[in-house]
Coordinates of C-alpha atoms in Angstrom, one line a residue:
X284 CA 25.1 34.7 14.6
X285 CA 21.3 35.6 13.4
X286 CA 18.4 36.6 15.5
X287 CA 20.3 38.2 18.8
X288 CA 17.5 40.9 20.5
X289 CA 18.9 44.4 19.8
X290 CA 22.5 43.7 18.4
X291 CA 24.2 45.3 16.1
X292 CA 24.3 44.2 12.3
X293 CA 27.8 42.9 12.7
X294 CA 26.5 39.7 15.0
X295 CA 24.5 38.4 12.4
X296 CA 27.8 37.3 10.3
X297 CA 30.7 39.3 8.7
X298 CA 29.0 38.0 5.0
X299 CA 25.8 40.1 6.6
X300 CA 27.5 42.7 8.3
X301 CA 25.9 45.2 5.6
X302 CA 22.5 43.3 5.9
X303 CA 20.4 46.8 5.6
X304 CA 22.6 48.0 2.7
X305 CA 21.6 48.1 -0.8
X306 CA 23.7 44.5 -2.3
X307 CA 23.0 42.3 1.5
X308 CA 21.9 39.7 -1.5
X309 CA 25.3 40.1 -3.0
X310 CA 27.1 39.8 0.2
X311 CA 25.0 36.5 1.4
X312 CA 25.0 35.1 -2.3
X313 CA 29.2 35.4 -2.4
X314 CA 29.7 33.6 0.7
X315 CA 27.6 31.0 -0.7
X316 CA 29.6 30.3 -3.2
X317 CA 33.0 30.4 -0.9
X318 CA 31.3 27.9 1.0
X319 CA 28.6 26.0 -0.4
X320 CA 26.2 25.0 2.0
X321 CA 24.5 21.3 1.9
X322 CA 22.3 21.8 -0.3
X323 CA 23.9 23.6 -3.4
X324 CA 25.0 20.3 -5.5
X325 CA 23.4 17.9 -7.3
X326 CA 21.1 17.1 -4.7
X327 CA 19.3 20.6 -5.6
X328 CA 19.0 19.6 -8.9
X329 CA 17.5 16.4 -8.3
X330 CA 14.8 17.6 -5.7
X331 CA 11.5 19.8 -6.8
X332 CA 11.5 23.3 -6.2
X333 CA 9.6 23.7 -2.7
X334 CA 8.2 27.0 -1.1
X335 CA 9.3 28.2 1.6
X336 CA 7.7 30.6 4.2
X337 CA 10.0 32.4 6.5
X338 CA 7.9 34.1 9.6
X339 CA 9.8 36.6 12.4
X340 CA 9.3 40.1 13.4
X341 CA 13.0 40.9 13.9
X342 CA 13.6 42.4 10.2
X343 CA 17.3 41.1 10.1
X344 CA 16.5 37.8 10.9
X345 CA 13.7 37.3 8.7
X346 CA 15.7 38.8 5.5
X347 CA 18.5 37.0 6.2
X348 CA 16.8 33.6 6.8
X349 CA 14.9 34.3 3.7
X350 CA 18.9 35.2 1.7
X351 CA 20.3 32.0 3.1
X352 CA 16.5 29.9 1.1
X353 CA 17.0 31.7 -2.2
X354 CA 20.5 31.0 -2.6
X355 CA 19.7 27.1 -1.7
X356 CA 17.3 27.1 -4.5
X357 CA 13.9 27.7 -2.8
X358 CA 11.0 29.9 -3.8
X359 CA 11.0 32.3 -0.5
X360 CA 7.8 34.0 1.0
X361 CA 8.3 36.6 4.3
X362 CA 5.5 37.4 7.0
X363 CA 5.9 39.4 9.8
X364 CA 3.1 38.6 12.2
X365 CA 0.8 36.0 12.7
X366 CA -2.3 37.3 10.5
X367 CA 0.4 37.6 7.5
X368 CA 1.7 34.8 7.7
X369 CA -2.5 33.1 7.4
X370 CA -3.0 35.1 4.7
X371 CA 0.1 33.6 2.8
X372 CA -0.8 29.9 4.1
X373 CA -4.5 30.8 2.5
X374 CA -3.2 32.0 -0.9
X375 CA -0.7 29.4 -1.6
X376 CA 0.5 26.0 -0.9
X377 CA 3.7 26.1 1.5
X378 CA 6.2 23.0 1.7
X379 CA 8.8 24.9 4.4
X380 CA 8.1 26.6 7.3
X381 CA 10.6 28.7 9.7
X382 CA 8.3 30.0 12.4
X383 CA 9.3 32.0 15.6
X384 CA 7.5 31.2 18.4
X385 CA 7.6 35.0 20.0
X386 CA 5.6 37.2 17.4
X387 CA 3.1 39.7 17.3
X388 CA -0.4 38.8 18.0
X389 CA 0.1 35.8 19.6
X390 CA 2.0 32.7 20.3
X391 CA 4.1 31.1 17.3
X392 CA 2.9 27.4 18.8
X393 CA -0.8 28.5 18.0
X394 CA -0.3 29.0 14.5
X395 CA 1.9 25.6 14.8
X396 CA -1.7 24.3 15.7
X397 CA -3.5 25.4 13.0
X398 CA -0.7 24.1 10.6
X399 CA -0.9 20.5 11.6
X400 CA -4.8 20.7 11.4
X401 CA -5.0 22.6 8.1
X402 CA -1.9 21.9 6.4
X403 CA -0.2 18.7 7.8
X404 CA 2.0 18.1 4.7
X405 CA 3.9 21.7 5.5
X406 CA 6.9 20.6 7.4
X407 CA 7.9 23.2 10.1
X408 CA 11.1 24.4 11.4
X409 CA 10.6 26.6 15.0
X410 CA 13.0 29.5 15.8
X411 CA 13.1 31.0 19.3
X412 CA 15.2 33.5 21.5
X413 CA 13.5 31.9 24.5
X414 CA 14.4 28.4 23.8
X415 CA 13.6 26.5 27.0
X416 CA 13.4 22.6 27.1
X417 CA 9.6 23.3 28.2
X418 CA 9.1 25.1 24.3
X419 CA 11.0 23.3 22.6
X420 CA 9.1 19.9 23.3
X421 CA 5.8 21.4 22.7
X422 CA 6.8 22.9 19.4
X423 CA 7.8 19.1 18.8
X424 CA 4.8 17.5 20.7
X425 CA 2.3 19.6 18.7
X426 CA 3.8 18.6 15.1
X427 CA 7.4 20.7 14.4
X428 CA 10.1 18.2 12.9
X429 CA 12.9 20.6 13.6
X430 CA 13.8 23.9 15.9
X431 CA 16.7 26.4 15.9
X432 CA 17.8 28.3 19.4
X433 CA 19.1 32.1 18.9
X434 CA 21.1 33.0 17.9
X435 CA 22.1 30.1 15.3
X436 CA 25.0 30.0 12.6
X437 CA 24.1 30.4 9.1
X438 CA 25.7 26.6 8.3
X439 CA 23.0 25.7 10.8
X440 CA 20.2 27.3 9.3
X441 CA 21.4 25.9 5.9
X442 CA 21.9 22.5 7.6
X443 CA 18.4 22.7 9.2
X444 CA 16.7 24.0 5.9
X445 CA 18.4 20.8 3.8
X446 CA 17.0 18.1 6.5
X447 CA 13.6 19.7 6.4
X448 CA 13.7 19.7 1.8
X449 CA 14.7 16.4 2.2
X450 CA 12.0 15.2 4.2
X451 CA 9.7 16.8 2.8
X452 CA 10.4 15.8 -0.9
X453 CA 10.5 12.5 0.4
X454 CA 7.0 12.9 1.2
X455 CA 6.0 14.3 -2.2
X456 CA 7.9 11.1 -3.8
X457 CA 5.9 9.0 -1.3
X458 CA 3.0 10.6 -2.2
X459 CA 3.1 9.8 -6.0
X460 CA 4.2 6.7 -5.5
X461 CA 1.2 6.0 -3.8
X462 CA -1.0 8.2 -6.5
X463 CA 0.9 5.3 -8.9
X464 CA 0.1 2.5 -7.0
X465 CA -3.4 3.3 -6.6
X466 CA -4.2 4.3 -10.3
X467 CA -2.2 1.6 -11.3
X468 CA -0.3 3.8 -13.7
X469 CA 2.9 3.0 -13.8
X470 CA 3.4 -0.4 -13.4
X471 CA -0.9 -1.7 -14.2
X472 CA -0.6 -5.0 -11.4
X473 CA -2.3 -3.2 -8.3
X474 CA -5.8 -2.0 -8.3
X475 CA -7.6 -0.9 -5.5
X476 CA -8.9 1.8 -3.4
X477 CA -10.6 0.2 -0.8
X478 CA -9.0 1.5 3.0
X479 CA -6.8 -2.0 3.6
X480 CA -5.6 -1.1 0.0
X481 CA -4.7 2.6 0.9
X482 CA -2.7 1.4 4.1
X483 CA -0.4 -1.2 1.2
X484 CA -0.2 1.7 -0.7
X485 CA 1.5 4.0 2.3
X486 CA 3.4 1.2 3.3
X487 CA 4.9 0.1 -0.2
X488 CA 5.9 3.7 -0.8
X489 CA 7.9 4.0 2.2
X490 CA 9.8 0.1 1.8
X491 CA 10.2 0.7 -1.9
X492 CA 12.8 3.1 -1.4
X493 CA 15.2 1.2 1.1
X494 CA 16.6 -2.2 0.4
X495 CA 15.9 -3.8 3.4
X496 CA 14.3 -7.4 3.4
X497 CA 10.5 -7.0 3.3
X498 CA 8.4 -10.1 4.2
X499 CA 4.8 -10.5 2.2
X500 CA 2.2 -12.2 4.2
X501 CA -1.7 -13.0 2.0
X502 CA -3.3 -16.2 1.5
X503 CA -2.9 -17.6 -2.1
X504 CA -4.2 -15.2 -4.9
X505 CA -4.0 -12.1 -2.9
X506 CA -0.8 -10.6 -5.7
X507 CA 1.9 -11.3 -3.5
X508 CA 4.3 -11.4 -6.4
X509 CA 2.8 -8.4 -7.8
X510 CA 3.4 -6.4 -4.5
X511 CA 7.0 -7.6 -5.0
X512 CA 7.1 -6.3 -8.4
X513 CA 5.6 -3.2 -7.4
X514 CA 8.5 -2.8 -4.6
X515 CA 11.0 -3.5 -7.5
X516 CA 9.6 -1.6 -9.8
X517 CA 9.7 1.9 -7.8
X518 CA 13.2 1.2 -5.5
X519 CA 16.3 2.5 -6.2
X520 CA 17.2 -0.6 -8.6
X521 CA 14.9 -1.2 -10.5
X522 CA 16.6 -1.2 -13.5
X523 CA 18.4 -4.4 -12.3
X524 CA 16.9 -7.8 -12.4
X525 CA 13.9 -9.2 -10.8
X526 CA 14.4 -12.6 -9.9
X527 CA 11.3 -14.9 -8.8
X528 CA 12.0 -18.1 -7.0
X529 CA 8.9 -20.7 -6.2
X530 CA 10.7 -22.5 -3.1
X531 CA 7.6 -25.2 -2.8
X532 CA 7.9 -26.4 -6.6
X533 CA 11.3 -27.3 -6.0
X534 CA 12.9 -29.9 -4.6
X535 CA 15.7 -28.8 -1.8
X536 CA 18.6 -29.7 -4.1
X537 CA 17.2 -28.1 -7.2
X538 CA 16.5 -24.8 -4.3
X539 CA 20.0 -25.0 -3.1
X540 CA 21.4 -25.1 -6.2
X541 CA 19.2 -22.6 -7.8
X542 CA 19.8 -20.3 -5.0
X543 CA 23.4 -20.5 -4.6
X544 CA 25.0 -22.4 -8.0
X545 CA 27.5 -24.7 -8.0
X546 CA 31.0 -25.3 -9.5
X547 CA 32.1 -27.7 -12.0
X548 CA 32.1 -31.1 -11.2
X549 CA 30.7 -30.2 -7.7
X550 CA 28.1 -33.0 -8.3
X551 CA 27.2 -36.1 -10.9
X552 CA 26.1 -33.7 -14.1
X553 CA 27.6 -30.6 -13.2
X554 CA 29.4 -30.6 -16.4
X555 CA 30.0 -26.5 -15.7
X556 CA 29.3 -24.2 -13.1
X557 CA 26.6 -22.7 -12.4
X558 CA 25.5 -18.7 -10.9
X559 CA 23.1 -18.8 -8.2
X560 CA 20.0 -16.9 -8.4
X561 CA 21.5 -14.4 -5.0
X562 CA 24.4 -13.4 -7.2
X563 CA 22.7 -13.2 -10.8
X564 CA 20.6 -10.5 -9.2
X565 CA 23.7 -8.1 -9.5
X566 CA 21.8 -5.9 -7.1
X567 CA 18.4 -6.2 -8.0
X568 CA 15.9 -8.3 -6.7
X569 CA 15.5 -12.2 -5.7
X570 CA 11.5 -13.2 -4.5
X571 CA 11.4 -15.8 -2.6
X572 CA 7.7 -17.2 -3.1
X573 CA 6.6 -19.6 -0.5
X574 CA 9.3 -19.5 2.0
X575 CA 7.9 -21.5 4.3
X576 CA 8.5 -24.7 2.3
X577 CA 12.1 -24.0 2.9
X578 CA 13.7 -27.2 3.9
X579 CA 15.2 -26.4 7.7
X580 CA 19.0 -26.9 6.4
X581 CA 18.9 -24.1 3.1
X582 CA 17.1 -21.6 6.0
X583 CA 20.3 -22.2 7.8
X584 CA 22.7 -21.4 4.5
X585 CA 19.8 -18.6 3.4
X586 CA 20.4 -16.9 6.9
X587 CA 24.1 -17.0 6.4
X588 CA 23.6 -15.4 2.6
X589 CA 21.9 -12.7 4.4
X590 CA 23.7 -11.8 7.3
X591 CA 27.0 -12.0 5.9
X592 CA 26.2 -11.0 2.3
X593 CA 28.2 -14.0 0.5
X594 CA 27.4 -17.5 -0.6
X595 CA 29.3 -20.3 -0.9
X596 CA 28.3 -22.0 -4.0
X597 CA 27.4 -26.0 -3.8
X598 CA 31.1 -27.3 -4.2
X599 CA 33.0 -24.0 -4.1
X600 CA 35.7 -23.4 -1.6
X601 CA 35.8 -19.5 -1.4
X602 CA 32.3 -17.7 -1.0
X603 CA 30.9 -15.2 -3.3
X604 CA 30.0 -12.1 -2.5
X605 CA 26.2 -10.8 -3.2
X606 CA 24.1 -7.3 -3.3
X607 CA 21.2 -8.3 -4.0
X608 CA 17.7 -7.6 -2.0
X609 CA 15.7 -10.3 -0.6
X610 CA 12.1 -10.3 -0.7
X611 CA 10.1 -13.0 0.8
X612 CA 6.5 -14.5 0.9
X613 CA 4.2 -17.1 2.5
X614 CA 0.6 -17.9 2.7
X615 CA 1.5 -19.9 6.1
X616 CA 1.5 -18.6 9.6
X617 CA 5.3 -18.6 10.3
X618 CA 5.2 -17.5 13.9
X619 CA 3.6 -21.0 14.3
X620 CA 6.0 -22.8 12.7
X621 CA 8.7 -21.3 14.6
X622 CA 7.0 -22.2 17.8
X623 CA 6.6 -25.7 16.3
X624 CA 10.3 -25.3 15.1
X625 CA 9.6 -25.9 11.5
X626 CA 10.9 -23.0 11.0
X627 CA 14.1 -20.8 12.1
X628 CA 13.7 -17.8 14.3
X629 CA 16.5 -16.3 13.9
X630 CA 15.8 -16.5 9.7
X631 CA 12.1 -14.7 10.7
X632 CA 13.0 -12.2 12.7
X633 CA 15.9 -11.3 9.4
X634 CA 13.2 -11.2 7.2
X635 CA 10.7 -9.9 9.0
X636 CA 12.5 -6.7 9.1
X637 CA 9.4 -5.4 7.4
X638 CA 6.2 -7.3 7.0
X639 CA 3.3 -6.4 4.5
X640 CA -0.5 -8.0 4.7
X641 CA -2.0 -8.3 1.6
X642 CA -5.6 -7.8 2.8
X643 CA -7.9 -10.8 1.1
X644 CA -10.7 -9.9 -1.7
X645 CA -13.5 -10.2 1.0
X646 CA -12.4 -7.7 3.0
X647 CA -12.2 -5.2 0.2
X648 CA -15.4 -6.1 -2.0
X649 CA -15.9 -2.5 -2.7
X650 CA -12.4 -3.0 -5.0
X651 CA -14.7 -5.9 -7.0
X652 CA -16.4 -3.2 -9.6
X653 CA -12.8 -1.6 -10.2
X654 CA -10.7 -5.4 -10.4
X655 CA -13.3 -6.8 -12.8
X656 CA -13.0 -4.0 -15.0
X657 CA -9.4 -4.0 -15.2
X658 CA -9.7 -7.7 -16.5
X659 CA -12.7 -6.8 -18.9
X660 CA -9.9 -4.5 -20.3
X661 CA -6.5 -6.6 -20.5
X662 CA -9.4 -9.0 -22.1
X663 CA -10.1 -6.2 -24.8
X664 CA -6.7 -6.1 -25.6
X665 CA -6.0 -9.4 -25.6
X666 CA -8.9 -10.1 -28.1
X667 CA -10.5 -7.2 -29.3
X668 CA -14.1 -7.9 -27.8
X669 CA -15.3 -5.5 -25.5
X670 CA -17.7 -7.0 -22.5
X671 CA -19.9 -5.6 -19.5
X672 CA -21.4 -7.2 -17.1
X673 CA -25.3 -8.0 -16.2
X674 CA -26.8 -6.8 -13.0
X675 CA -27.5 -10.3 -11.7
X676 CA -23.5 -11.2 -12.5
X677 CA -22.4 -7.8 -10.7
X678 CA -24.6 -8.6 -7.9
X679 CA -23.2 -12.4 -8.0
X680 CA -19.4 -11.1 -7.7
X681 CA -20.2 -8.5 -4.9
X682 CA -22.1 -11.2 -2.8
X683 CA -19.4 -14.4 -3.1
X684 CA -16.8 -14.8 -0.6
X685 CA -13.6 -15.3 -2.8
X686 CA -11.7 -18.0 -1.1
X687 CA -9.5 -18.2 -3.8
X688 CA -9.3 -14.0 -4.0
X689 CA -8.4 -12.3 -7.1
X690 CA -6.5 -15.4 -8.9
X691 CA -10.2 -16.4 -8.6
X692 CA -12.2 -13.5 -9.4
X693 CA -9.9 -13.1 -13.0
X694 CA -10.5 -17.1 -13.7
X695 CA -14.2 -16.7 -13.4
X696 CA -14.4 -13.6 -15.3
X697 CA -12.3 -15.1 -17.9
X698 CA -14.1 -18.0 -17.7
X699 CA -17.3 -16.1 -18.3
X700 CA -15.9 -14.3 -21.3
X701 CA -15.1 -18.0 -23.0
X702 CA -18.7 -19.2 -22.6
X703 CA -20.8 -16.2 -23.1
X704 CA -22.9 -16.2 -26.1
X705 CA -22.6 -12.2 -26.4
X706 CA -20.5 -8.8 -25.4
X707 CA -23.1 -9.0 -22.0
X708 CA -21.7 -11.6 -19.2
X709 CA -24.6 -13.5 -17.2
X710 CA -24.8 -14.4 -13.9
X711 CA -25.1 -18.2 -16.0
X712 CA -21.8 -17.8 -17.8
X713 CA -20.1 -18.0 -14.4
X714 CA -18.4 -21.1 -12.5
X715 CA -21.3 -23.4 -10.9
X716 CA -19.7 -22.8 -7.7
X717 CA -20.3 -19.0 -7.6
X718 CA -24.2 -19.7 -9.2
X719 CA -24.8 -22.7 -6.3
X720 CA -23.5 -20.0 -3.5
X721 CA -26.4 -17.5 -5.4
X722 CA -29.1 -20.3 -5.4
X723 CA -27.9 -20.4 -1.6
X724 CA -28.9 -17.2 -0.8
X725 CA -31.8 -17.6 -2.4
X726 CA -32.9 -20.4 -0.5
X727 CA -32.3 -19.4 2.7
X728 CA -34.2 -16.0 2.3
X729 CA -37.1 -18.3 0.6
X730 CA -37.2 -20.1 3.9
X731 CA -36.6 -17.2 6.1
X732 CA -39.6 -15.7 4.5
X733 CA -41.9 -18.4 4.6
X734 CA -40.9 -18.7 8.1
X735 CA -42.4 -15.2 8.7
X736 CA -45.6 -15.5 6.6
X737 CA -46.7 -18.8 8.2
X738 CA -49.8 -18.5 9.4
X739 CA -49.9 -18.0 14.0
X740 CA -51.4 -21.9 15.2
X741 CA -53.4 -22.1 18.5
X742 CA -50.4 -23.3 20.8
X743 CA -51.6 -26.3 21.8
X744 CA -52.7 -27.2 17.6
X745 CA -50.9 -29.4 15.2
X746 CA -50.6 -28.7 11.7
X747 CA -50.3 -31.6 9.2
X748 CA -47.2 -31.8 6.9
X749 CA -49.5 -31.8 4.0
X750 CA -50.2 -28.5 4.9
X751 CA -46.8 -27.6 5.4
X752 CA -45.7 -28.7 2.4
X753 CA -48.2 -26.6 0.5
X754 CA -47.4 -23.8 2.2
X755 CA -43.6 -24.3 1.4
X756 CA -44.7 -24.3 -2.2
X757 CA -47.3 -21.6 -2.9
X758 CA -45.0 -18.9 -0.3
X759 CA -41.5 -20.1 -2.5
X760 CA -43.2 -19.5 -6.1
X761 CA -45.0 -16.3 -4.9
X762 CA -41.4 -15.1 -3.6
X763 CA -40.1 -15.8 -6.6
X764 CA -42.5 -14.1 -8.8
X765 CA -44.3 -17.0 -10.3
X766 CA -41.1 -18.8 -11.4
X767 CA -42.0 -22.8 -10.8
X768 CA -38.4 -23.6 -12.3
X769 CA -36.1 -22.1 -10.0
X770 CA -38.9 -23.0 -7.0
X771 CA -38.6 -26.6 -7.9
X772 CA -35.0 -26.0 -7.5
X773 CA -34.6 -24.1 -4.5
X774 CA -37.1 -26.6 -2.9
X775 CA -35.1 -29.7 -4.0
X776 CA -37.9 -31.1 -5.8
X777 CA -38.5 -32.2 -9.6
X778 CA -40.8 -29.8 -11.9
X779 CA -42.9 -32.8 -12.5
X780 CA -43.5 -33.5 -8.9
X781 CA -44.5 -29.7 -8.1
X782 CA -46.8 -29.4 -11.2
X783 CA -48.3 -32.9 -9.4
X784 CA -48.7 -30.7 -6.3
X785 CA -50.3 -27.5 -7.9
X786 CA -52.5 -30.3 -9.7
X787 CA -53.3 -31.7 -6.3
X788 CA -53.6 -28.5 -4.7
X789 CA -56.6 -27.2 -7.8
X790 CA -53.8 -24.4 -9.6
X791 CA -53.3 -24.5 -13.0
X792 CA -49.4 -24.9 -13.3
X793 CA -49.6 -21.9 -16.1
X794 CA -50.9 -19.6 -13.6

């Protein structure tokens, strides 16, 4: 057993009973390979080479925790006492920790502190003589995701050692992922790097790597289906297929059929049978878009499919077994409709085994500059013209609301690239909808500010609405710099009527 106070080298384990002798590597590396620990197959040669940093005072234990590392594969680093081991943790990135809790200079759980402030991606592993319930939850509270009691086995120190790699090159997959997901590199569908976008991307990273159902909640245009994609793309099949089903273009027996096949002569037409779109999937992927247009009777056959992993194809006496993974999306509220009962609760709660908000464009309008650029450049490709965009049309797509989020923001911008009359895009080459909302604005600050300049009136005085009216006029074209067009406009007047007015008023309508 390792890390009993004051014993004799023969406790630690007859493969270290010569642990201070010249070949202790030989001896620890030979049992190794009697009795390969988890750890040793191809599991090592899959995950990266992490560092590992083994920290005790007791010499014996600390070389042979640091034997047992090597010969699983990791790089090994030894400190003795708690200013060594900072001044390893300063140098050099550490993935592993194994910390005693009893050292020199001061409590293990304060360095265990400074850890999880400094370095919380180093997982840490807490060893200690004086395991009491009391230390070990602290060590736990305060951020350690494992702990060994003395003295421990070598097969637990290797099985301890495995469960902490594994987590922790889980997290460095996770991490990419989401490195991926926000460059879009990769897979080129989501951009964004706004907050709501960061918490998708820490989400996805996680569910992409199971193959339980994930239910996508956005309103329309968010890149639902692309989030679906993206969860395809980066799980564990995604070289199977990817199968996208629209349930509210179809009508229920096309949906049923579709989702489930049929046998010959099952039906008027079915000349042959038919695969369902569950089985096709041969363990990939089926998207169900819009799945709250499901028709109340195919929920009832689409929870079966899922619970039991089998369908029963329209006409077919002997169900067919499927493997594939069911994502699902709506725009609608579906906890309302299964109040309302439009909607099954027992099929909600089995998809909404995870649920995923796609945050709408408006509440992530600092991702506008980086979206409208990655359509400026599948536009390059596409044609070969290179565009940018003109302050006022920047300003334009930062200050509209997006009801119709991206779907809507790529329409105008390609919209805007048809019509323009050059490589520059105008606030003018955009949808009228997006120019009235500007004119809008525009508007209401006009009036705000003429509002503020009009001259104070004795309380009890009444001014004329000729003299309003003039007012109106002269404060909207000084606002707007002299620029009788867009005033006329703004103040819902013809230009002939307010050169009639300047006339009446004694201004020359070219001042």
């Amino acid at each position: 057993m390792l890390g009993a106070k004051a014993a004799s080298p023969q406790i630690l384990h007859r493969s270290l009973s010569n642990a201070h002798a010249p070949d202790a590597r030989t001896a620890i590396s030979s049992r190794t390979a009697e009795n390969p620990s988890p750890g040793t197959d191809k599991d090592v040669e899959r995950r990266p080479v992490l560092q590992v940093l083994v920290v005790d005072d007791d010499p014996i234990v600390r070389q042979a925790c640091a034997e047992i590392a090597i010969s699983m594969g990791f790089v090994t680093l030894v400190a003795e006492s708690l200013p060594a081991a900072r001044s390893i943790l300063a140098r050099q990135s550490i993935d592993l920790l194994l910390l005693d809790l009893k050292l020199p200079g001061g409590s293990g759980l304060l360095l265990l502190e400074e850890i999880r402030s400094r370095y919380p991606e180093t997982v840490v592993v807490v060893m200690t003589a004086y395991a009491t319930v009391n230390s070990a939850v602290e060590a736990m509270r305060i951020g350690a995701s494992d702990h060994l009691t003395k003295p421990f086995s070598l097969e637990e120190l290797s099985l301890v050692l495995e469960r902490s790699a594994q987590r922790r090159a889980f997290d460095l997959e996770s991490r990419a992922l989401r490195d991926r997901l926000r460059t879009g590199t990769g897979m080129g569908t989501l951009v964004g790097r706004a907050p709501a976008m960061e918490k998708l991307y820490r989400i996805l990273s996680k569910v992409a790597s199971s193959t339980h159902p994930v239910l996508i909640l956005g309103e329309s245009g968010t890149g639902k289906e692309m989030v679906a994609r993206s969860i395809h793309a980066n799980g564990p099949n995604s070289g199977k297929p990817f199968i996208a089903v629209d349930c509210g273009s179809l009508v229920p027996t096309l949906i049923e059929s579709e989702l489930f096949g049929y046998v010959k002569g099952a039906f008027t037409g079915a000349n042959r049978s038919k695969t369902g779109l569950l089985a096709a999937a041969e363990g990939g992927t089926v998207f169900l878009d819009e799945i709250g247009e499901l028709p109340l009777d195919l929920q009832t056959k689409l929870l079966r499919a899922l619970q039991e992993k089998e369908i029963r194809p329209v006409g077919a006496t002997h169900p067919v077994p499927i493997a594939a993974r069911v994502l699902a999306a709506t725009n609608r509220d579906l906890t309302a409709m299964v109040a309302t009962g439009r909607f099954r609760k027992d099929l909600y709660f089995r998809l909404n085994v995870v649920n995923i908000r796609i945050p709408p464009l408006r509440e992530r309008k600092s991702d506008i500059p980086l979206l409208a650029a990655h359509v400026l450049e599948r536009m390059r490709r596409d044609n070969g013209m290179v565009y940018t965009f003109a302050d006022d049309a920047l300003r334009l797509m930062g200050e509209y609301e997006w009801p119709g989020n991206v779907r809507e923001l790529e329409h105008a911008i390609e919209r805007a690239c048809a019509l323009s009359s050059g490589p520059v895009l105008h606030m003018a080459d955009f949808p009228t909808q997006l120019q009235d909302h500007r004119n809008q604005i525009d508007q209401e600050a006009v009036v705000e500010a003429t509002r503020v300049q009009q001259p104070a009136t004795p309380d009890h005085g009444v001014v004329s609405i000729a003299a309003l009216e003039k007012q109106a006029i002269l404060s909207t074209i000084r606002q707007l710099k002299g620029d009788k067009l867009m005033a006329a406009r703004l103040l819902g007047i013809g230009k002939t009527t307010l050169y009639r007015k300047l006339k009446e008023y004694g201004i020359d309508e070219n001042a």
